Amino acid sequence: MPYTLSRRTLTLAALTVLPLLVYLGLGAYALWMNGMFAWTFWILPVFWILTWVIAMVWVPEQSGSITSQIASPQFTDRDTTAAAIVRKYQDQVNSLPPEKLTDPQFYLQQAMLLSRDLAAHYHPKSGDPIEALTVPEVLAAARLAIDDMEQWILESVPGSRIFTIRQLKWLQHAPKWVKRIQDTTWAASVLVNPANVMKYFTSKLTISPITQELQTEFLAAVYLRFIRQTGFYLIEMNSGRLRGGAELYRKTFGTAEQQAFTPNATQDSTLKPESLTVAVIGQVKAGKSSLINALIGKQVAKSDVLPETRNVTRYQLPVPDTDVTLTLLDTPGYADAGATREQIREAKRALRESDMLILVMAANSPARDTDRQVMNELQDWYRRHPELKKPPILICLTHIDLLSPMMEWEPPYDWRSPTRPKEHSIHNAVDHVQELFKDVTNDVIPVCSDVERERTAHILEDLLPALLKSLTEGQMAAVLRMFHRNLDRDRMRIFFSQLQKSGKMLLQTWVDERILKTFNKK
């Protein structure tokens, strides 16, 4: 959600304005003429005291609770770290005086400092991080940020179409000129009715500090919004997602409102894939093919005690109640025995180019070193390609029927809150794997996928819902991969097209400025 004023602020503001509205409704002149002034004398001091009491009891929220971390579906790990830098600038709001919050030069200065810090984060080895960016990236970031800020000000800031910058700067002096008007008004009212002295002192003790606090918080709302918008587009600029320009970016990922402020929303993207690739990986005899058979519901993938999958094989799994189809990749088992180096390379290439991963492990096997090595290699690869988003990884523990006691088989098993011996065994196996691979995923699902012996458990109940839960994240990983692939495609063709257009433009300019002007003079 975008930054909004807190309920406390809105309540205090309403209580401050409410008595004024009451007076306007009754009519000061009618009150005086009808002799009702004595009956309404209590309204202002009572509401002021009530406002002051609520302000004292209702402790204001800290900046950490009224601003949220910038997040977006396409953010990679590097982008998430950069968002923490933006958060530091937002956290400064509590220490900023009103005169800074109304100074346009201060906003420009903050934008430049934030730009420098984020550029250094993305390009730490560059002497001048700004020089590592392309001109279209910088122009697109400026255009997107200005467009969105302009739209917000036009729609949400009262008087934005009326007040000038000079008039808005008067806000920083609001306590001074407001105080003069109030003092003059109070002096006149006391002359008319000496009893207003009590109202005057009540106002000074209660409503004056509250008014100043509300003014500061309204200004803080603008500052927080500005830093969030600017920081978001600076992240997008440094990430490389603006290399194709603002139009392609918006066409692919939507607007900042859809991304930075509703991070769980699905983007309306032309690159949104209707088919997601799910690599099913694991060691030899871990049960990958059997798991695919159980997911699809029939015997389609070969499985045996000997490794049968020599190449990556594709199977289609339509997702219920959606237009998405999962393409399951049955990959060769990565182990020293049973698979060649080429098959291992093919399996690793498949998992790097997939949108989601299912890491299959046999629950009854303690061998995890090879799985750990493959996950480390995958993480290293994504560290070398920080512009891409790591696919969601789901660990699937198969062969739970072989856990002790082996003779017991009465599914389903409540392995999350175990009571039976088998449930305790499954629970312990899941806990062990979660501890070993907590840096990879916490989503570990135990299943039995023995379709041949009609022993299947926790496939539809647990595994498929876990896949659906990661669907949006997998789609964004696919969108980013496709987006960067399209940006890098046909570089030379685009270059020569640009060269041709620039040549035509220069020729036309020369003709207009030299030939036509000379001809017109004659």
Coordinates of C-alpha atoms in Angstrom, one line a residue:
M1 CA 0.0 0.0 0.0
P2 CA 1.2 3.6 -0.6
Y3 CA 2.0 5.6 2.4
T4 CA -1.2 6.9 4.1
L5 CA -1.7 9.0 7.2
S6 CA -2.2 6.9 10.3
R7 CA -5.5 6.5 12.0
R8 CA -4.2 8.5 14.9
T9 CA -3.4 11.4 12.7
L10 CA -6.8 11.3 10.9
T11 CA -8.5 11.1 14.3
L12 CA -6.7 14.0 15.7
A13 CA -7.3 16.1 12.5
A14 CA -11.0 15.2 12.6
L15 CA -11.3 16.3 16.2
T16 CA -9.5 19.5 15.5
V17 CA -11.7 20.5 12.5
L18 CA -15.0 19.1 13.9
P19 CA -15.7 22.0 16.3
L20 CA -15.1 24.5 13.6
L21 CA -17.6 22.7 11.3
V22 CA -20.1 22.7 14.2
Y23 CA -19.7 26.5 14.6
L24 CA -20.1 27.0 10.8
G25 CA -23.2 24.8 10.8
L26 CA -24.9 26.7 13.6
G27 CA -23.8 30.1 12.4
A28 CA -21.9 32.5 14.6
Y29 CA -24.3 35.3 13.9
A30 CA -27.4 33.2 14.7
L31 CA -25.9 32.1 18.0
W32 CA -25.2 35.7 19.0
M33 CA -28.5 37.0 17.9
N34 CA -30.6 34.2 19.5
G35 CA -28.7 34.2 22.8
M36 CA -27.4 30.6 22.3
F37 CA -23.8 31.5 22.6
A38 CA -23.7 30.5 26.3
W39 CA -25.1 27.1 25.4
T40 CA -22.3 26.4 22.8
F41 CA -19.5 27.9 24.8
W42 CA -18.2 24.5 25.9
I43 CA -17.8 23.0 22.4
L44 CA -14.3 24.3 21.5
P45 CA -12.6 23.8 24.9
V46 CA -14.1 20.3 25.4
F47 CA -13.1 19.1 21.9
W48 CA -9.6 20.6 22.4
I49 CA -9.1 18.9 25.7
L50 CA -10.4 15.6 24.2
T51 CA -8.0 16.0 21.3
W52 CA -5.1 16.6 23.7
V53 CA -6.0 13.6 25.9
I54 CA -6.2 11.3 22.9
A55 CA -2.9 12.6 21.5
M56 CA -1.2 11.9 24.9
V57 CA -2.7 8.5 25.3
W58 CA -2.4 7.4 21.6
V59 CA 1.3 7.2 21.1
P60 CA 2.4 8.1 17.6
E61 CA 3.7 5.3 15.4
Q62 CA 7.4 5.3 14.6
S63 CA 8.6 5.6 11.0
G64 CA 9.4 1.9 10.9
S65 CA 5.7 1.0 11.3
I66 CA 4.2 3.6 8.9
T67 CA 6.6 2.9 6.1
S68 CA 7.0 -0.5 4.6
Q69 CA 9.9 -2.1 2.8
I70 CA 9.8 -1.5 -1.0
A71 CA 9.0 -4.9 -2.6
S72 CA 8.1 -5.9 -6.1
P73 CA 7.5 -9.3 -7.8
Q74 CA 10.4 -8.8 -10.1
F75 CA 12.9 -7.9 -7.4
T76 CA 16.0 -10.2 -7.2
D77 CA 18.1 -10.7 -4.1
R78 CA 20.3 -7.8 -5.1
D79 CA 17.2 -5.5 -5.5
T80 CA 15.9 -6.5 -2.1
T81 CA 19.2 -5.5 -0.5
A82 CA 19.0 -2.2 -2.4
A83 CA 15.5 -1.6 -1.1
A84 CA 17.0 -1.5 2.4
I85 CA 19.1 1.5 1.4
V86 CA 15.9 3.3 0.4
R87 CA 14.4 2.4 3.7
K88 CA 17.3 4.2 5.5
Y89 CA 16.4 7.4 3.7
Q90 CA 12.8 7.0 4.7
D91 CA 13.7 6.5 8.3
Q92 CA 15.2 10.0 8.4
V93 CA 11.8 11.5 8.3
N94 CA 11.4 11.8 12.1
S95 CA 14.5 14.0 12.4
L96 CA 13.7 16.3 9.4
P97 CA 12.4 19.9 10.3
P98 CA 9.4 21.3 8.4
E99 CA 11.6 23.8 6.5
K100 CA 13.4 21.0 4.8
L101 CA 10.2 19.1 4.0
T102 CA 9.0 22.1 2.0
D103 CA 12.3 22.9 0.2
P104 CA 12.4 21.6 -3.4
Q105 CA 16.2 21.8 -3.3
F106 CA 16.3 19.4 -0.4
Y107 CA 14.3 16.8 -2.4
L108 CA 16.7 17.2 -5.3
Q109 CA 19.6 16.7 -2.9
Q110 CA 18.1 13.6 -1.4
A111 CA 17.4 12.2 -4.8
M112 CA 21.0 12.7 -5.9
L113 CA 22.4 11.1 -2.7
L114 CA 20.1 8.2 -3.0
S115 CA 21.0 7.8 -6.6
R116 CA 24.7 7.7 -5.7
D117 CA 24.3 5.1 -2.9
L118 CA 22.2 2.8 -5.1
A119 CA 24.6 3.1 -8.0
A120 CA 27.5 2.2 -5.7
H121 CA 25.5 -0.8 -4.5
Y122 CA 25.0 -2.1 -8.0
H123 CA 28.4 -1.2 -9.4
P124 CA 30.8 -1.3 -6.5
K125 CA 33.9 -1.8 -8.7
S126 CA 33.2 1.2 -10.9
G127 CA 35.1 4.4 -10.2
D128 CA 32.0 6.5 -11.1
P129 CA 29.0 4.2 -10.7
I130 CA 26.8 6.6 -12.7
E131 CA 28.9 6.0 -15.8
A132 CA 28.0 2.3 -15.7
L133 CA 24.4 3.2 -16.8
T134 CA 23.1 3.8 -20.3
V135 CA 21.4 7.0 -21.4
P136 CA 18.0 5.3 -22.0
E137 CA 18.1 3.8 -18.5
V138 CA 18.6 7.2 -16.9
L139 CA 16.0 8.9 -19.1
A140 CA 13.4 6.2 -18.5
A141 CA 13.9 6.3 -14.7
A142 CA 13.4 10.1 -14.7
R143 CA 10.4 9.9 -16.9
L144 CA 8.6 7.1 -15.0
A145 CA 9.3 8.7 -11.6
I146 CA 8.1 12.1 -12.7
D147 CA 5.0 10.7 -14.4
D148 CA 3.9 8.8 -11.3
M149 CA 4.6 11.6 -8.9
E150 CA 2.8 14.1 -11.1
Q151 CA -0.3 11.8 -11.3
W152 CA -0.3 11.3 -7.5
I153 CA 0.0 15.1 -6.8
L154 CA -2.8 15.9 -9.4
E155 CA -5.1 13.3 -7.8
S156 CA -4.3 13.4 -4.1
V157 CA -2.8 16.7 -3.1
P158 CA -5.5 19.3 -2.3
G159 CA -4.9 22.6 -4.1
S160 CA -2.1 21.2 -6.3
R161 CA -3.6 22.8 -9.4
I162 CA -4.0 26.2 -7.6
F163 CA -1.1 26.9 -5.3
T164 CA 2.3 27.9 -6.7
I165 CA 5.7 26.7 -5.4
R166 CA 6.1 30.0 -3.6
Q167 CA 2.8 29.6 -1.9
L168 CA 3.5 26.0 -0.9
K169 CA 6.8 27.1 0.6
W170 CA 4.8 29.3 3.0
L171 CA 3.9 26.1 4.8
Q172 CA 7.3 26.0 6.4
H173 CA 6.4 29.3 8.1
A174 CA 2.8 28.2 8.9
P175 CA 3.3 28.3 12.7
K176 CA 4.4 31.9 12.5
W177 CA 1.6 33.5 10.4
V178 CA -1.0 31.2 11.8
K179 CA 0.1 32.3 15.3
R180 CA -0.3 35.9 14.3
I181 CA -3.8 35.4 12.9
Q182 CA -4.8 33.4 16.0
D183 CA -3.5 36.0 18.4
T184 CA -5.4 38.8 16.5
T185 CA -8.5 36.7 16.5
W186 CA -8.2 35.9 20.2
A187 CA -7.6 39.5 21.1
A188 CA -10.8 40.6 19.3
S189 CA -12.8 37.8 20.9
V190 CA -11.7 38.6 24.4
L191 CA -12.7 42.3 23.9
V192 CA -16.2 41.1 22.8
N193 CA -16.4 38.5 25.6
P194 CA -13.9 38.4 28.4
A195 CA -14.9 34.7 29.1
N196 CA -13.0 33.8 26.0
V197 CA -9.8 34.1 28.0
M198 CA -10.4 30.6 29.3
K199 CA -10.7 29.3 25.7
Y200 CA -7.5 31.1 24.8
F201 CA -5.4 29.4 27.4
T202 CA -7.2 26.0 26.7
S203 CA -6.2 26.4 23.1
K204 CA -2.6 27.2 23.9
L205 CA -2.2 24.2 26.2
T206 CA -4.0 21.6 24.0
I207 CA -4.6 22.3 20.3
S208 CA -1.5 24.4 19.4
P209 CA 1.1 21.5 19.8
I210 CA -1.3 19.1 18.1
T211 CA -1.7 21.4 15.1
Q212 CA 2.1 21.6 14.7
E213 CA 2.4 17.9 14.9
L214 CA -0.3 17.3 12.2
Q215 CA 1.4 19.8 9.9
T216 CA 4.7 18.0 10.2
E217 CA 3.1 14.6 9.6
F218 CA 1.4 15.8 6.4
L219 CA 4.7 17.0 5.1
A220 CA 6.3 13.8 6.1
A221 CA 3.8 11.9 4.0
V222 CA 4.9 13.8 0.9
Y223 CA 8.6 13.1 1.7
L224 CA 8.1 9.4 2.2
R225 CA 6.1 9.1 -1.0
F226 CA 8.9 10.9 -2.9
I227 CA 11.7 8.7 -1.5
R228 CA 9.7 5.6 -2.2
Q229 CA 8.9 6.5 -5.8
T230 CA 12.4 7.8 -6.5
G231 CA 14.1 4.8 -4.9
F232 CA 11.9 2.3 -6.7
Y233 CA 12.8 3.6 -10.1
L234 CA 16.5 4.0 -9.2
I235 CA 16.4 0.3 -8.4
E236 CA 14.8 -0.5 -11.7
M237 CA 17.3 1.7 -13.5
N238 CA 20.4 0.1 -11.9
S239 CA 18.9 -3.5 -12.3
G240 CA 19.0 -3.2 -16.1
R241 CA 15.3 -3.5 -16.5
L242 CA 15.0 0.0 -18.1
R243 CA 17.5 -0.6 -20.9
G244 CA 14.6 -1.0 -23.3
G245 CA 13.0 2.3 -22.3
A246 CA 10.0 3.3 -20.3
E247 CA 7.3 2.1 -22.7
L248 CA 8.7 -1.5 -22.9
Y249 CA 9.1 -1.5 -19.1
R250 CA 5.5 -0.5 -18.4
K251 CA 4.2 -2.9 -21.0
T252 CA 6.1 -5.7 -19.3
F253 CA 5.8 -5.0 -15.6
G254 CA 3.0 -2.4 -15.2
T255 CA 3.1 0.7 -13.2
A256 CA 4.8 1.5 -9.9
E257 CA 1.5 1.5 -8.1
Q258 CA 1.0 -2.2 -9.2
Q259 CA 4.5 -3.2 -8.2
A260 CA 6.0 -1.2 -5.3
F261 CA 2.7 -0.7 -3.5
T262 CA 1.0 -4.1 -4.2
P263 CA 3.8 -6.5 -4.3
N264 CA 1.6 -9.6 -4.3
A265 CA -0.4 -8.4 -7.4
T266 CA -0.1 -10.3 -10.6
Q267 CA 1.3 -8.1 -13.4
D268 CA -0.6 -7.7 -16.7
S269 CA 2.4 -8.4 -18.8
T270 CA 2.6 -9.2 -22.5
L271 CA 5.5 -11.5 -21.5
K272 CA 3.5 -13.3 -18.9
P273 CA 4.1 -17.0 -19.7
E274 CA 1.2 -19.3 -20.0
S275 CA 3.5 -22.3 -19.6
L276 CA 5.9 -22.6 -16.8
T277 CA 8.9 -24.9 -16.8
V278 CA 9.4 -27.0 -13.7
A279 CA 12.6 -28.9 -13.5
V280 CA 12.4 -32.1 -11.4
I281 CA 15.9 -32.8 -10.3
G282 CA 17.6 -35.2 -7.9
Q283 CA 20.0 -38.0 -7.5
V284 CA 19.7 -41.3 -9.2
K285 CA 16.9 -43.4 -7.8
A286 CA 15.5 -40.5 -5.8
G287 CA 12.1 -41.1 -7.4
K288 CA 11.8 -38.2 -9.9
S289 CA 10.0 -40.2 -12.6
S290 CA 7.7 -41.8 -10.1
L291 CA 6.8 -38.3 -8.8
I292 CA 6.0 -37.1 -12.3
N293 CA 3.7 -40.1 -12.8
A294 CA 1.9 -39.4 -9.5
L295 CA 1.5 -35.7 -10.4
I296 CA 0.1 -36.4 -13.9
G297 CA -2.0 -39.4 -12.5
K298 CA -0.7 -42.1 -14.9
Q299 CA 2.4 -44.0 -15.9
V300 CA 4.1 -41.7 -18.4
A301 CA 7.7 -41.5 -17.2
K302 CA 9.9 -44.5 -17.0
S303 CA 11.0 -45.6 -13.5
D304 CA 13.1 -48.5 -12.3
V305 CA 15.8 -49.4 -9.8
L306 CA 18.2 -48.5 -12.6
P307 CA 18.4 -45.0 -14.0
E308 CA 16.1 -44.8 -17.0
T309 CA 16.2 -41.1 -17.9
R310 CA 19.1 -40.5 -20.2
N311 CA 18.0 -37.1 -21.5
V312 CA 15.7 -34.4 -20.3
T313 CA 12.1 -35.4 -21.1
R314 CA 9.1 -33.0 -21.0
Y315 CA 5.6 -33.7 -19.7
Q316 CA 2.6 -31.4 -19.6
L317 CA 0.6 -30.8 -16.4
P318 CA -2.4 -28.4 -16.8
V319 CA -3.0 -26.4 -13.6
P320 CA -6.6 -26.7 -12.4
D321 CA -8.8 -23.6 -12.6
T322 CA -6.0 -21.6 -14.4
D323 CA -4.8 -21.0 -18.0
V324 CA -1.3 -22.1 -16.9
T325 CA 0.3 -25.4 -18.0
L326 CA 3.3 -26.7 -16.1
T327 CA 6.0 -28.3 -18.2
L328 CA 7.7 -30.9 -16.0
L329 CA 11.3 -31.7 -17.0
D330 CA 12.3 -35.2 -16.0
T331 CA 16.1 -34.8 -15.7
P332 CA 18.9 -37.3 -15.5
G333 CA 20.0 -38.1 -11.9
Y334 CA 23.2 -36.2 -10.9
A335 CA 25.4 -38.8 -9.3
D336 CA 28.8 -40.3 -10.1
A337 CA 27.3 -43.6 -11.1
G338 CA 24.6 -44.0 -13.7
A339 CA 24.9 -40.7 -15.5
T340 CA 27.5 -39.3 -17.9
R341 CA 29.1 -35.9 -17.6
E342 CA 27.0 -34.7 -20.5
Q343 CA 23.8 -35.8 -18.8
I344 CA 24.8 -34.0 -15.6
R345 CA 25.6 -30.9 -17.6
E346 CA 22.2 -31.2 -19.3
A347 CA 20.4 -31.6 -16.0
K348 CA 22.2 -28.5 -14.6
R349 CA 21.4 -26.5 -17.7
A350 CA 17.7 -27.5 -17.4
L351 CA 17.5 -26.3 -13.8
R352 CA 19.2 -23.0 -14.6
E353 CA 16.7 -22.3 -17.3
S354 CA 13.6 -23.4 -15.4
D355 CA 11.0 -21.2 -13.7
M356 CA 10.4 -23.5 -10.7
L357 CA 12.4 -26.4 -9.2
I358 CA 11.4 -29.6 -7.4
L359 CA 14.4 -31.1 -5.7
V360 CA 13.6 -34.7 -5.1
M361 CA 15.2 -36.6 -2.2
A362 CA 14.7 -40.1 -0.9
A363 CA 13.5 -39.8 2.7
N364 CA 15.1 -43.1 3.6
S365 CA 18.6 -42.1 2.2
P366 CA 21.0 -40.0 4.3
A367 CA 23.1 -39.0 1.3
R368 CA 22.7 -35.3 0.9
D369 CA 26.2 -34.1 -0.1
T370 CA 25.5 -34.2 -3.9
D371 CA 22.2 -32.3 -3.5
R372 CA 24.0 -29.7 -1.4
Q373 CA 26.7 -29.3 -4.0
V374 CA 24.2 -28.8 -6.8
M375 CA 22.3 -26.2 -4.8
N376 CA 25.6 -24.4 -4.1
E377 CA 26.4 -24.4 -7.8
L378 CA 23.0 -23.0 -8.6
Q379 CA 23.3 -20.2 -6.0
D380 CA 26.7 -19.3 -7.3
W381 CA 25.4 -19.2 -10.9
Y382 CA 22.6 -16.7 -9.8
R383 CA 25.2 -14.6 -7.9
R384 CA 27.0 -14.3 -11.2
H385 CA 23.7 -13.3 -12.9
P386 CA 22.1 -10.9 -10.3
E387 CA 19.7 -9.5 -12.9
L388 CA 17.8 -12.7 -12.9
K389 CA 15.4 -13.9 -10.2
K390 CA 16.0 -17.3 -8.6
P391 CA 13.2 -19.7 -9.2
P392 CA 11.1 -20.9 -6.2
I393 CA 12.5 -24.3 -5.0
L394 CA 10.4 -27.0 -3.5
I395 CA 12.0 -30.0 -1.8
C396 CA 10.1 -33.2 -2.1
L397 CA 10.9 -36.1 0.2
T398 CA 9.9 -39.4 -1.5
H399 CA 9.7 -43.0 -0.3
I400 CA 8.2 -42.1 3.0
D401 CA 6.6 -45.5 3.1
L402 CA 10.1 -46.9 3.6
L403 CA 10.6 -45.0 6.9
S404 CA 10.2 -46.9 10.1
P405 CA 8.1 -48.7 11.0
M406 CA 8.2 -50.0 7.4
M407 CA 5.3 -52.3 7.8
E408 CA 3.0 -49.5 8.7
W409 CA 1.2 -47.9 5.8
E410 CA -2.1 -46.1 6.7
P411 CA -2.0 -42.7 5.0
P412 CA -2.7 -39.8 5.2
Y413 CA -0.1 -38.9 7.9
D414 CA -0.3 -35.8 10.0
W415 CA 3.5 -35.2 9.9
R416 CA 3.2 -31.6 11.0
S417 CA 1.7 -32.6 14.4
P418 CA 2.7 -36.2 14.7
T419 CA 1.2 -38.8 17.1
R420 CA 1.8 -42.1 15.4
P421 CA 5.3 -43.7 15.1
K422 CA 5.3 -43.3 11.3
E423 CA 4.3 -39.6 11.6
H424 CA 7.2 -39.0 14.0
S425 CA 9.6 -40.5 11.5
I426 CA 8.3 -38.4 8.6
H427 CA 8.4 -35.3 10.9
N428 CA 12.0 -35.9 11.8
A429 CA 13.0 -36.5 8.2
V430 CA 11.4 -33.2 7.2
D431 CA 13.1 -31.3 10.0
H432 CA 16.5 -32.7 9.1
V433 CA 16.2 -31.7 5.5
Q434 CA 14.9 -28.2 6.4
E435 CA 17.9 -27.6 8.6
L436 CA 20.3 -28.7 5.9
F437 CA 18.7 -26.6 3.2
K438 CA 17.2 -23.7 5.1
D439 CA 19.1 -21.3 2.8
V440 CA 17.4 -22.8 -0.2
T441 CA 13.8 -23.2 0.9
N442 CA 11.7 -24.0 4.0
D443 CA 9.1 -25.7 1.9
V444 CA 9.7 -29.5 2.3
I445 CA 6.9 -31.8 1.4
P446 CA 7.0 -35.6 2.2
V447 CA 5.2 -37.8 -0.3
C448 CA 4.8 -41.4 -1.5
S449 CA 4.6 -41.6 -5.3
D450 CA 4.6 -45.4 -5.9
V451 CA 1.9 -45.4 -8.7
E452 CA 2.7 -49.0 -9.7
R453 CA 1.8 -50.4 -6.3
E454 CA -1.0 -47.8 -5.9
R455 CA 0.8 -46.2 -3.0
T456 CA 0.4 -42.5 -3.3
A457 CA 0.1 -40.0 -0.5
H458 CA 0.3 -36.2 0.0
I459 CA 0.5 -35.5 -3.7
L460 CA -2.8 -33.7 -4.2
E461 CA -3.1 -32.7 -0.6
D462 CA 0.3 -31.1 0.0
L463 CA 2.6 -31.1 -3.1
L464 CA 0.2 -29.6 -5.7
P465 CA -1.0 -26.8 -3.4
A466 CA 2.7 -26.0 -2.6
L467 CA 3.4 -25.7 -6.4
L468 CA 0.4 -23.5 -6.9
K469 CA 1.5 -21.3 -4.0
S470 CA 4.8 -20.6 -5.9
L471 CA 3.1 -20.0 -9.2
T472 CA 3.2 -16.2 -9.2
E473 CA 6.9 -16.2 -8.1
G474 CA 7.7 -18.7 -10.8
Q475 CA 5.9 -16.6 -13.4
M476 CA 7.9 -13.5 -12.5
A477 CA 11.2 -15.5 -12.7
A478 CA 10.1 -16.5 -16.2
V479 CA 9.1 -12.9 -17.2
L480 CA 12.5 -11.6 -16.1
R481 CA 14.4 -14.3 -18.0
M482 CA 12.3 -13.6 -21.1
F483 CA 12.6 -9.9 -20.7
H484 CA 16.4 -9.8 -20.5
R485 CA 16.7 -12.4 -23.3
N486 CA 14.7 -10.1 -25.5
L487 CA 16.8 -7.1 -24.6
D488 CA 19.9 -8.9 -25.6
R489 CA 18.5 -10.2 -28.8
D490 CA 19.3 -8.7 -32.2
R491 CA 21.7 -6.1 -30.8
M492 CA 23.5 -5.6 -34.1
R493 CA 20.2 -5.3 -36.1
I494 CA 19.0 -2.7 -33.6
F495 CA 22.3 -0.8 -33.8
F496 CA 22.3 -0.6 -37.6
S497 CA 18.6 0.4 -37.5
Q498 CA 19.5 3.2 -35.1
L499 CA 22.4 4.2 -37.3
Q500 CA 20.2 4.3 -40.4
K501 CA 17.5 6.5 -38.6
S502 CA 20.1 8.9 -37.2
G503 CA 21.7 9.2 -40.7
K504 CA 18.3 10.1 -42.2
M505 CA 17.6 12.6 -39.4
L506 CA 21.0 14.3 -39.9
L507 CA 20.5 14.5 -43.6
Q508 CA 17.0 15.9 -43.2
T509 CA 18.3 18.5 -40.7
W510 CA 21.1 19.5 -43.1
V511 CA 18.6 19.8 -46.0
D512 CA 16.2 21.9 -43.9
E513 CA 18.9 24.2 -42.4
R514 CA 21.2 24.6 -45.4
I515 CA 19.5 23.9 -48.7
L516 CA 15.9 25.1 -48.0
K517 CA 17.0 28.2 -46.1
T518 CA 19.4 29.1 -48.9
F519 CA 16.7 28.5 -51.5
N520 CA 14.2 30.6 -49.6
K521 CA 16.7 33.5 -49.3
K522 CA 17.0 33.6 -53.0

